[in-house]
Short mmCIF file of C-alpha atoms and ligand atoms in Angstrom, two decimals:
data_model
loop_
_atom_site.label_atom_id
_atom_site.label_comp_id
_atom_site.label_asym_id
_atom_site.label_seq_id
_atom_site.Cartn_x
_atom_site.Cartn_y
_atom_site.Cartn_z
CA MET P 1 0.00 0.00 0.00
CA THR P 2 1.12 3.52 -0.66
CA LEU P 3 -0.18 7.04 -0.43
CA ASP P 4 -2.90 7.35 -3.04
CA PHE P 5 -2.66 11.01 -4.02
CA ARG P 6 -0.49 13.23 -6.15
CA ARG P 7 0.32 16.92 -5.87
CA ALA P 8 -1.88 17.44 -8.93
CA ASP P 9 -4.90 16.38 -6.84
CA PHE P 10 -4.47 19.62 -4.87
CA ALA P 11 -4.17 23.26 -5.88
CA GLU P 12 -0.81 24.38 -7.21
CA ASP P 13 -0.08 26.39 -4.04
CA PHE P 14 -1.21 23.68 -1.59
CA LEU P 15 1.60 22.99 0.89
CA PHE P 16 2.65 19.71 2.44
CA GLY P 17 4.62 19.67 5.63
CA VAL P 18 5.67 17.73 8.69
CA SER P 19 5.16 18.83 12.30
CA THR P 20 7.24 18.32 15.42
CA SER P 21 7.66 20.16 18.71
CA ALA P 22 10.67 21.26 20.72
CA TYR P 23 10.35 19.33 23.98
CA GLN P 24 9.33 16.17 22.15
CA ILE P 25 12.46 15.94 20.01
CA GLU P 26 15.26 18.37 20.92
CA GLY P 27 16.76 17.02 24.12
CA HIS P 28 16.09 19.66 26.73
CA ALA P 29 19.21 18.87 28.74
CA TYR P 30 21.38 20.35 25.99
CA GLY P 31 22.29 23.91 25.12
CA GLY P 32 21.56 25.76 28.34
CA ALA P 33 17.76 25.44 28.33
CA GLY P 34 16.00 26.18 31.60
CA SER P 35 13.90 23.73 33.53
CA THR P 36 10.25 23.39 32.48
CA HIS P 37 7.05 22.20 34.11
CA TRP P 38 7.26 19.05 31.98
CA ASP P 39 10.54 18.12 33.69
CA SER P 40 9.01 18.29 37.15
CA PHE P 41 5.71 16.74 36.04
CA ALA P 42 7.63 13.79 34.58
CA ALA P 43 9.76 13.51 37.72
CA THR P 44 6.62 13.00 39.81
CA PRO P 45 5.66 9.30 40.07
CA GLY P 46 2.55 8.25 38.21
CA ASN P 47 2.36 11.12 35.72
CA VAL P 48 4.31 9.77 32.75
CA ALA P 49 4.85 6.23 31.51
CA ASN P 50 8.16 5.02 32.97
CA ALA P 51 8.68 8.56 34.39
CA GLU P 52 10.34 9.43 31.08
CA ASP P 53 11.14 13.03 30.21
CA GLY P 54 12.49 15.06 27.30
CA ALA P 55 16.06 15.40 28.58
CA ARG P 56 17.47 13.58 25.55
CA ALA P 57 14.43 12.76 23.40
CA CYS P 58 15.61 12.40 19.77
CA ASP P 59 18.63 14.63 20.37
CA HIS P 60 17.49 16.80 17.52
CA TYR P 61 19.53 19.53 19.21
CA HIS P 62 22.62 17.84 17.80
CA LEU P 63 21.12 15.87 14.91
CA TRP P 64 19.08 18.69 13.39
CA GLU P 65 21.01 18.78 10.12
CA SER P 66 20.30 15.18 9.20
CA ASP P 67 16.69 15.65 10.37
CA LEU P 68 16.30 18.60 8.01
CA ASP P 69 17.86 16.47 5.28
CA LEU P 70 15.11 13.91 5.86
CA ILE P 71 12.43 16.58 5.49
CA ALA P 72 13.98 17.87 2.28
CA ALA P 73 14.49 14.37 0.85
CA GLY P 74 10.87 13.60 1.72
CA ASN P 75 9.88 16.39 -0.68
CA PHE P 76 8.00 18.34 1.98
CA ASP P 77 7.51 22.07 1.44
CA VAL P 78 7.19 23.27 5.03
CA TYR P 79 8.50 22.27 8.43
CA ARG P 80 6.28 23.11 11.37
CA PHE P 81 8.52 23.11 14.44
CA SER P 82 8.35 24.87 17.78
CA ALA P 83 10.75 26.85 19.89
CA SER P 84 11.10 26.14 23.59
CA TRP P 85 10.42 29.21 25.71
CA ALA P 86 12.86 27.93 28.37
CA ARG P 87 15.59 27.40 25.78
CA VAL P 88 15.26 31.03 24.71
CA LEU P 89 14.66 32.44 28.21
CA PRO P 90 15.74 29.92 30.85
CA GLU P 91 13.91 31.85 33.58
CA GLY P 92 10.97 32.62 31.34
CA ARG P 93 11.83 36.31 31.49
CA GLY P 94 14.98 38.38 31.65
CA THR P 95 18.25 37.34 30.10
CA PRO P 96 18.09 35.25 26.94
CA ASN P 97 20.22 32.15 26.50
CA PRO P 98 22.52 32.95 23.57
CA GLU P 99 22.98 29.26 22.74
CA GLY P 100 19.22 28.88 22.50
CA LEU P 101 18.79 31.81 20.13
CA ASP P 102 21.75 30.56 18.09
CA PHE P 103 20.16 27.14 17.82
CA TYR P 104 16.90 28.42 16.34
CA ASP P 105 18.86 30.77 14.09
CA ARG P 106 20.89 27.86 12.68
CA LEU P 107 17.86 25.65 12.39
CA ILE P 108 15.93 28.22 10.39
CA ASP P 109 18.86 28.96 8.12
CA GLY P 110 19.21 25.21 7.67
CA MET P 111 15.60 25.02 6.46
CA LEU P 112 16.07 27.91 4.06
CA ASP P 113 19.27 26.36 2.71
CA ARG P 114 17.27 23.24 1.89
CA GLY P 115 14.32 25.08 0.35
CA ILE P 116 12.01 24.32 3.29
CA LYS P 117 9.63 26.99 4.61
CA PRO P 118 9.99 27.48 8.38
CA ALA P 119 6.62 27.40 10.19
CA LEU P 120 7.37 28.42 13.77
CA THR P 121 5.20 27.70 16.80
CA LEU P 122 6.04 29.81 19.83
CA TYR P 123 4.53 27.62 22.53
CA HIS P 124 4.14 23.88 22.42
CA TRP P 125 3.81 23.26 26.14
CA GLU P 126 7.22 23.49 27.85
CA LEU P 127 6.50 26.31 30.30
CA PRO P 128 9.63 27.56 32.10
CA SER P 129 9.59 26.35 35.74
CA ALA P 130 10.28 29.86 37.02
CA LEU P 131 6.94 30.96 35.57
CA ALA P 132 5.18 27.83 36.75
CA ASP P 133 6.35 28.82 40.25
CA LEU P 134 4.41 32.06 39.84
CA GLY P 135 1.21 30.22 38.93
CA GLY P 136 1.94 29.67 35.24
CA TRP P 137 -1.20 29.89 33.12
CA ARG P 138 -3.26 30.85 36.19
CA ASN P 139 -1.38 34.13 36.54
CA PRO P 140 -2.80 36.98 34.40
CA ASP P 141 0.72 38.35 33.91
CA ILE P 142 1.49 35.41 31.66
CA ALA P 143 -0.03 37.28 28.72
CA LYS P 144 2.74 39.85 28.97
CA TRP P 145 5.46 37.29 29.77
CA PHE P 146 4.50 35.32 26.68
CA SER P 147 4.32 38.35 24.47
CA ASP P 148 7.75 39.50 25.67
CA TYR P 149 9.21 36.07 24.93
CA ALA P 150 7.61 36.16 21.47
CA GLU P 151 9.24 39.51 20.78
CA VAL P 152 12.68 38.35 21.95
CA LEU P 153 12.63 35.29 19.73
CA MET P 154 11.09 37.02 16.73
CA ALA P 155 13.58 39.88 16.93
CA ARG P 156 16.19 37.23 16.20
CA VAL P 157 14.45 34.93 13.71
CA GLY P 158 11.25 36.66 12.61
CA ASP P 159 12.82 38.00 9.43
CA ARG P 160 13.22 34.45 8.09
CA VAL P 161 10.23 32.43 9.27
CA TRP P 162 7.43 31.77 6.80
CA SER P 163 4.66 31.68 9.40
CA THR P 164 4.32 32.05 13.14
CA ALA P 165 1.75 30.42 15.40
CA THR P 166 1.35 31.63 18.96
CA ILE P 167 -0.06 28.69 20.89
CA ASN P 168 -0.30 25.04 20.00
CA GLU P 169 -3.63 23.62 21.18
CA PHE P 170 -5.39 25.92 23.65
CA TRP P 171 -7.51 23.05 24.98
CA CYS P 172 -4.46 20.98 25.94
CA VAL P 173 -2.72 23.93 27.59
CA SER P 174 -5.80 24.70 29.68
CA TRP P 175 -8.39 21.95 30.11
CA LEU P 176 -6.24 18.84 29.68
CA SER P 177 -3.56 20.25 31.97
CA HIS P 178 -5.59 22.10 34.62
CA PHE P 179 -8.92 20.24 34.75
CA LEU P 180 -8.20 16.68 33.62
CA GLY P 181 -4.69 16.77 35.07
CA HIS P 182 -3.19 14.58 32.34
CA HIS P 183 -0.51 17.07 31.29
CA ALA P 184 1.77 19.43 33.18
CA PRO P 185 1.12 21.03 35.61
CA GLY P 186 -1.29 18.17 36.38
CA LEU P 187 -4.00 20.16 38.15
CA ARG P 188 -7.60 19.01 38.52
CA ASP P 189 -9.41 22.17 39.43
CA ILE P 190 -12.22 23.99 37.61
CA ARG P 191 -11.05 27.39 38.79
CA ALA P 192 -7.47 26.81 37.66
CA ALA P 193 -8.79 25.52 34.33
CA SER P 194 -11.06 28.54 33.86
CA ARG P 195 -8.19 30.94 34.47
CA ALA P 196 -5.89 28.96 32.19
CA ILE P 197 -8.49 29.04 29.39
CA HIS P 198 -8.77 32.79 29.61
CA HIS P 199 -5.09 33.52 30.05
CA VAL P 200 -3.90 31.29 27.24
CA LEU P 201 -6.31 33.05 24.92
CA LEU P 202 -5.21 36.43 26.22
CA ALA P 203 -1.56 35.48 25.77
CA HIS P 204 -2.30 34.57 22.16
CA GLY P 205 -4.03 37.90 21.51
CA THR P 206 -1.45 39.99 23.33
CA ALA P 207 1.45 38.40 21.48
CA THR P 208 -0.35 38.64 18.15
CA GLN P 209 -0.84 42.37 18.69
CA ALA P 210 2.78 42.87 19.70
CA LEU P 211 4.14 40.92 16.75
CA ARG P 212 1.83 42.72 14.35
CA ALA P 213 2.96 46.07 15.78
CA ALA P 214 6.58 45.00 15.29
CA GLY P 215 5.85 44.41 11.61
CA PHE P 216 5.60 40.61 11.47
CA GLY P 217 3.00 38.91 9.27
CA ASN P 218 1.49 35.51 8.50
CA LEU P 219 0.50 35.07 12.15
CA GLY P 220 -1.87 32.32 13.23
CA ALA P 221 -3.00 30.03 16.00
CA VAL P 222 -3.44 26.29 16.18
CA PHE P 223 -6.60 24.67 17.56
CA ASN P 224 -6.97 21.00 18.31
CA LEU P 225 -10.48 19.97 17.40
CA GLU P 226 -12.15 16.73 18.39
CA HIS P 227 -15.42 15.53 16.96
CA SER P 228 -18.02 15.04 19.67
CA THR P 229 -20.59 12.34 18.89
CA PRO P 230 -23.56 11.68 21.23
CA ALA P 231 -23.27 8.13 22.59
CA ASP P 232 -26.97 7.53 21.85
CA ALA P 233 -30.05 9.32 20.50
CA THR P 234 -31.35 10.57 23.85
CA PRO P 235 -31.65 14.34 24.41
CA ALA P 236 -29.39 13.96 27.46
CA ALA P 237 -26.60 12.46 25.33
CA GLN P 238 -27.06 15.15 22.68
CA ASP P 239 -26.79 17.76 25.36
CA ALA P 240 -23.65 16.22 26.91
CA ALA P 241 -22.02 15.97 23.48
CA ALA P 242 -22.82 19.64 22.82
CA ARG P 243 -21.20 20.51 26.16
CA TYR P 244 -18.10 18.53 25.24
CA ASP P 245 -17.96 20.32 21.90
CA ALA P 246 -18.26 23.70 23.65
CA ILE P 247 -15.39 22.91 26.03
CA TYR P 248 -13.15 21.32 23.46
CA ASN P 249 -13.76 23.27 20.28
CA GLU P 250 -15.89 26.40 20.58
CA ALA P 251 -14.23 27.48 23.83
CA PHE P 252 -11.30 28.69 21.77
CA LEU P 253 -12.64 29.27 18.25
CA GLY P 254 -15.44 31.40 19.74
CA PRO P 255 -13.25 33.94 21.52
CA VAL P 256 -10.59 34.19 18.79
CA PHE P 257 -13.03 34.59 15.89
CA HIS P 258 -16.25 35.89 17.47
CA GLN P 259 -15.01 37.55 20.64
CA SER P 260 -17.24 35.36 22.80
CA TYR P 261 -17.26 32.21 24.88
CA PRO P 262 -20.01 29.67 24.15
CA GLU P 263 -22.87 29.59 26.70
CA ARG P 264 -22.33 25.91 27.41
CA LEU P 265 -18.79 26.70 28.52
CA LEU P 266 -19.76 29.75 30.57
CA ASP P 267 -22.24 27.50 32.45
CA GLY P 268 -19.21 25.87 34.04
CA ILE P 269 -16.54 28.55 34.14
CA ALA P 270 -18.20 31.98 34.39
CA SER P 271 -17.96 32.15 38.18
CA HIS P 272 -14.25 31.30 38.04
CA LEU P 273 -13.09 33.67 35.32
CA PRO P 274 -10.93 36.62 36.40
CA ASP P 275 -12.77 39.88 37.17
CA GLY P 276 -13.19 42.05 34.13
CA TRP P 277 -12.60 39.18 31.70
CA GLN P 278 -15.04 40.74 29.23
CA ASP P 279 -12.59 43.61 28.71
CA ASP P 280 -10.00 41.17 27.34
CA MET P 281 -12.18 39.76 24.60
CA SER P 282 -11.23 42.28 21.94
CA THR P 283 -7.52 41.60 22.52
CA ILE P 284 -8.17 37.86 22.31
CA ALA P 285 -9.92 38.43 18.98
CA THR P 286 -7.00 40.31 17.42
CA PRO P 287 -7.16 39.32 13.75
CA VAL P 288 -4.97 36.44 12.61
CA ASP P 289 -3.84 35.59 9.08
CA TRP P 290 -4.58 31.89 9.14
CA CYS P 291 -6.05 29.17 11.32
CA GLY P 292 -4.45 25.81 12.06
CA ILE P 293 -6.47 22.70 12.84
CA ASN P 294 -4.97 19.66 14.55
CA TYR P 295 -7.25 16.69 14.14
CA TYR P 296 -6.90 13.11 15.34
CA THR P 297 -10.15 11.52 16.47
CA ARG P 298 -13.67 11.74 17.82
CA LYS P 299 -15.20 10.90 21.18
CA LEU P 300 -18.53 9.31 22.04
CA ILE P 301 -20.06 11.30 24.86
CA ALA P 302 -22.73 10.33 27.39
CA PRO P 303 -24.23 12.27 30.31
CA ALA P 304 -22.90 11.53 33.81
CA PRO P 305 -24.02 12.48 37.30
CA GLY P 306 -21.99 15.01 39.25
CA PRO P 307 -20.85 18.58 38.76
CA TYR P 308 -20.08 20.35 35.50
CA PRO P 309 -19.37 19.16 32.85
CA SER P 310 -21.49 16.13 33.86
CA LEU P 311 -20.37 13.91 31.01
CA ARG P 312 -18.26 10.86 30.35
CA GLU P 313 -16.52 9.28 27.40
CA VAL P 314 -17.86 5.97 26.15
CA GLU P 315 -15.79 3.47 24.22
CA GLY P 316 -16.65 3.67 20.52
CA PRO P 317 -16.98 0.88 17.94
CA LEU P 318 -14.57 2.13 15.26
CA PRO P 319 -11.05 0.76 14.64
CA LYS P 320 -8.56 2.42 16.97
CA THR P 321 -5.00 3.66 16.80
CA ASN P 322 -2.35 2.63 19.31
CA MET P 323 -3.50 5.53 21.49
CA GLY P 324 -6.93 3.91 21.68
CA TRP P 325 -8.29 6.76 19.55
CA GLU P 326 -11.06 5.90 17.09
CA ILE P 327 -10.20 6.50 13.43
CA TYR P 328 -12.85 8.88 12.13
CA PRO P 329 -11.63 10.75 9.02
CA GLU P 330 -15.09 12.23 8.34
CA GLY P 331 -14.58 14.41 11.40
CA LEU P 332 -11.75 16.25 9.69
CA GLY P 333 -13.87 17.06 6.63
CA GLN P 334 -16.69 18.22 8.88
CA PHE P 335 -14.42 20.50 10.89
CA LEU P 336 -12.85 22.08 7.82
CA ARG P 337 -16.33 23.01 6.56
CA ARG P 338 -17.65 24.07 9.94
CA VAL P 339 -14.66 26.23 10.86
CA ALA P 340 -14.73 27.99 7.49
CA ASP P 341 -18.54 28.44 7.55
CA ARG P 342 -18.89 29.58 11.11
CA PHE P 343 -15.58 31.11 12.15
CA THR P 344 -12.93 31.89 9.59
CA GLY P 345 -14.62 32.59 6.24
CA ASP P 346 -11.97 33.19 3.60
CA LEU P 347 -9.01 32.89 5.96
CA PRO P 348 -6.56 30.15 4.92
CA LEU P 349 -6.94 26.95 6.92
CA TYR P 350 -4.10 24.52 7.46
CA VAL P 351 -4.32 21.02 8.86
CA THR P 352 -1.36 21.58 11.15
CA GLU P 353 -1.34 18.08 12.68
CA ASN P 354 -2.81 14.73 11.71
CA GLY P 355 -1.40 11.26 12.13
CA MET P 356 -1.52 8.10 14.21
CA ALA P 357 0.41 6.08 16.73
CA ALA P 358 0.81 2.55 15.42
CA PRO P 359 2.21 -0.66 16.86
CA ASP P 360 5.21 -0.41 14.53
CA THR P 361 7.62 -3.29 14.15
CA LEU P 362 11.07 -2.81 12.76
CA ALA P 363 11.96 -5.47 10.20
CA GLY P 364 14.77 -5.37 7.68
CA GLY P 365 15.73 -1.87 8.74
CA THR P 366 12.32 -0.33 8.11
CA VAL P 367 8.70 -0.35 9.29
CA ALA P 368 5.87 -1.39 6.98
CA ASP P 369 3.36 0.99 8.57
CA GLU P 370 0.42 0.23 6.31
CA ASP P 371 -2.04 1.28 9.00
CA ARG P 372 -0.46 4.75 9.13
CA ILE P 373 -0.54 5.02 5.34
CA ALA P 374 -4.23 4.10 5.34
CA TYR P 375 -4.86 6.73 8.02
CA PHE P 376 -3.11 9.42 5.99
CA ASN P 377 -4.94 8.40 2.82
CA ALA P 378 -8.35 8.55 4.48
CA HIS P 379 -7.72 11.95 6.06
CA LEU P 380 -6.13 13.45 2.96
CA ALA P 381 -9.19 12.32 0.99
CA GLU P 382 -11.31 14.43 3.34
CA VAL P 383 -9.00 17.43 2.89
CA ARG P 384 -9.16 17.02 -0.89
CA ALA P 385 -12.97 16.82 -0.85
CA ALA P 386 -13.26 19.91 1.35
CA ALA P 387 -10.91 21.83 -0.94
CA ARG P 388 -12.96 20.74 -3.95
CA ASP P 389 -16.06 22.11 -2.21
CA GLY P 390 -14.39 25.48 -1.91
CA VAL P 391 -13.10 25.35 1.67
CA PRO P 392 -9.92 27.46 1.67
CA VAL P 393 -7.69 24.72 3.07
CA LYS P 394 -4.17 25.52 1.93
CA GLY P 395 -1.93 22.90 3.46
CA TYR P 396 -1.55 19.64 5.35
CA PHE P 397 1.10 18.73 7.92
CA ALA P 398 1.66 15.14 9.02
CA TRP P 399 2.33 14.46 12.67
CA SER P 400 5.10 13.56 12.97
CA LEU P 401 8.51 13.45 11.33
CA LEU P 402 10.09 11.33 14.07
CA ASP P 403 8.97 8.95 16.77
CA ASN P 404 9.28 11.16 19.82
CA TYR P 405 8.37 11.92 23.42
CA GLU P 406 4.62 11.47 23.44
CA TRP P 407 4.05 13.43 26.66
CA ALA P 408 2.36 11.38 29.37
CA PHE P 409 2.90 8.24 27.27
CA GLY P 410 6.66 8.71 27.26
CA TYR P 411 8.42 6.97 24.38
CA ASP P 412 5.87 4.16 24.12
CA LYS P 413 3.67 5.61 21.42
CA ARG P 414 5.20 6.01 17.99
CA PHE P 415 3.75 8.66 15.69
CA GLY P 416 6.76 9.12 13.40
CA MET P 417 7.12 8.57 9.69
CA VAL P 418 10.73 7.93 10.64
CA HIS P 419 11.50 5.30 13.25
CA VAL P 420 13.83 6.35 16.06
CA ASP P 421 15.85 3.87 18.09
CA PHE P 422 15.93 5.64 21.45
CA ASP P 423 19.18 3.93 22.44
CA SER P 424 21.31 4.50 19.33
CA LEU P 425 19.18 7.45 18.09
CA GLU P 426 19.34 5.95 14.62
CA ARG P 427 16.63 7.20 12.27
CA ARG P 428 15.01 4.75 9.85
CA PRO P 429 12.38 6.00 7.41
CA LYS P 430 9.18 3.98 7.46
CA ALA P 431 6.99 3.09 4.47
CA SER P 432 4.79 6.13 5.17
CA TYR P 433 7.81 8.41 4.75
CA HIS P 434 8.61 6.81 1.42
CA GLY P 435 4.94 7.14 0.50
CA PHE P 436 5.01 10.91 0.98
CA GLN P 437 8.37 11.11 -0.73
CA SER P 438 7.04 9.62 -3.94
CA ALA P 439 3.61 11.30 -3.79
CA LEU P 440 5.22 14.71 -3.34
CA ARG P 441 7.96 14.33 -5.93
CA ARG P 442 7.80 17.07 -8.52
CA ALA P 443 8.43 16.28 -12.15
CA PRO P 444 12.09 17.15 -12.91
C1 FCB D 1 -1.15 16.69 19.78
C2 FCB D 1 0.11 17.42 20.18
C3 FCB D 1 1.37 16.77 19.73
C4 FCB D 1 1.30 15.27 19.80
C5 FCB D 1 0.06 14.77 19.13
C6 FCB D 1 -0.07 13.27 19.09
O1 FCB D 1 -2.15 16.96 20.69
O2 FCB D 1 0.10 18.73 19.66
O3 FCB D 1 2.42 17.31 20.50
O4 FCB D 1 1.39 14.87 21.12
O5 FCB D 1 -1.06 15.32 19.76
#
C-alpha cells in the first residue's frame, strides 16, 4: 500500500509539511535550556509512563542537520517546528540564553538552505519552571510574559520564518492540563482551568498584537479539534455531546473569531473567570492571518451524574490507533467546513497536525506501517474533498517526522514517519515516509 494522491490532486499552491515540537524531540538537557514544568511533572511518580522526560528525546539539538535532510528528501515544502520558551529564556523572562537563540537561528537557516519553509510555533507546552512557580497559566501576567518572549525570539528569527503560530492547542494547555490533570502542571481544578483558558487566549491575543505592531506577518493560532458524537439518541446524550464540543472546540474558536465564549462553557466557568474578563475579549480576537487545525479523532459522549461538565466518554466501535483513539476521518472534513462556515470565512486553513500512533515493528531496517498510510490516505481524501467544495484549506502537515516523546505516554507511542531507536538514536524512514516522498515528488 502507498499514499494514493499526487500533488496534482491539490491546488498548485497547496503545501505539504511535517510537524514536530521542541520538547518532544530536541533534548532539553542540551544547550543551556532552563527547567520546564514538563521536567518536574515527569519527575513526579505516576504522571508519565516510565517517568520518562524530554532530557534527551531524539537529540534533535545535535542531529538537526540530518533531520532537516530527511524533510527535504521527503519532498515536503514546510517544516512546522516549535521553539522552547525555556531554551530562549531559561527563567521565562529576563536574560536570553545565547545558545538557544543561536540554535533556532541555525535551524531556520538550515531550512532555508534546503528550500524548506519554516513554520514556527512559539509555545508547544514546555512552560519555564520559574513561571510555573508564579502560577503559570493561572497568573494573568502570563499574557505579557508570553508576548515579551515572542518579541525576543522574533527579533532574532522573525525575518526568516514563513509563518508564526502563537499557541499550540489551547484546549491541551488549559483543560487537559488544569482540569483533567493529564498534562503538566497536572492540576484538577475547575477554577485553575477557567483561568488557564482565559489567560492562554489572552496570551495569544497579546502576542499577536505585539508581533503585528513589530511588523511581522502571517500570524496564526493552532486549535486541536475533536469531533463530539452523542453516545446515543437521547436528548441527554445530545446535550452532553454539545457541552463537550463547547469545552473542546468552541471554547477557543469562539473567543478568537467571534469575541465570545459559548454559553455551554460559561455555564461551568463563568464564576471562576478573572474579574473584568469581558474587557480582554477584543484583545483575544485580534485578527490572525490563518487558522491551524490539529485533528486526530472523535469521542462518544454520554451524560454523567456530578458537577459540570457532567459527562463521560464511552468506548466507541470504530477501529482504533495505538493511542486507543477511534479512526474517524469524516470528522476532519466536517471540521474544515464548519470552521470555514462559522468562524474563519476566507481565511486560509491549514491542517497543522494529523497522524496516528501505530504498533510499529522494525523489520529489515524499516517499518511497513500500512495502518499509518491508510490513516493518511483517508484523512487526505477528506481534505481534498473539502478543498474541492471550496473550503480554503491551503496545506496539510503530518504528525510527525520522528517517533518522539509522546508526553504522558513517554516513548511508548510512535507517531513518526521515521523510526527512532531511542538507544542508538538511529533514524530509519518507514513506508509512510517513502509514500510521501514519492507522492510529493515534482516532475524534474
Ligand atoms: C497533539 C500534540 C502533539 C502530539 C500529538 C499526538 O495533541 O500537539 O504534540 O502529542 O497530539
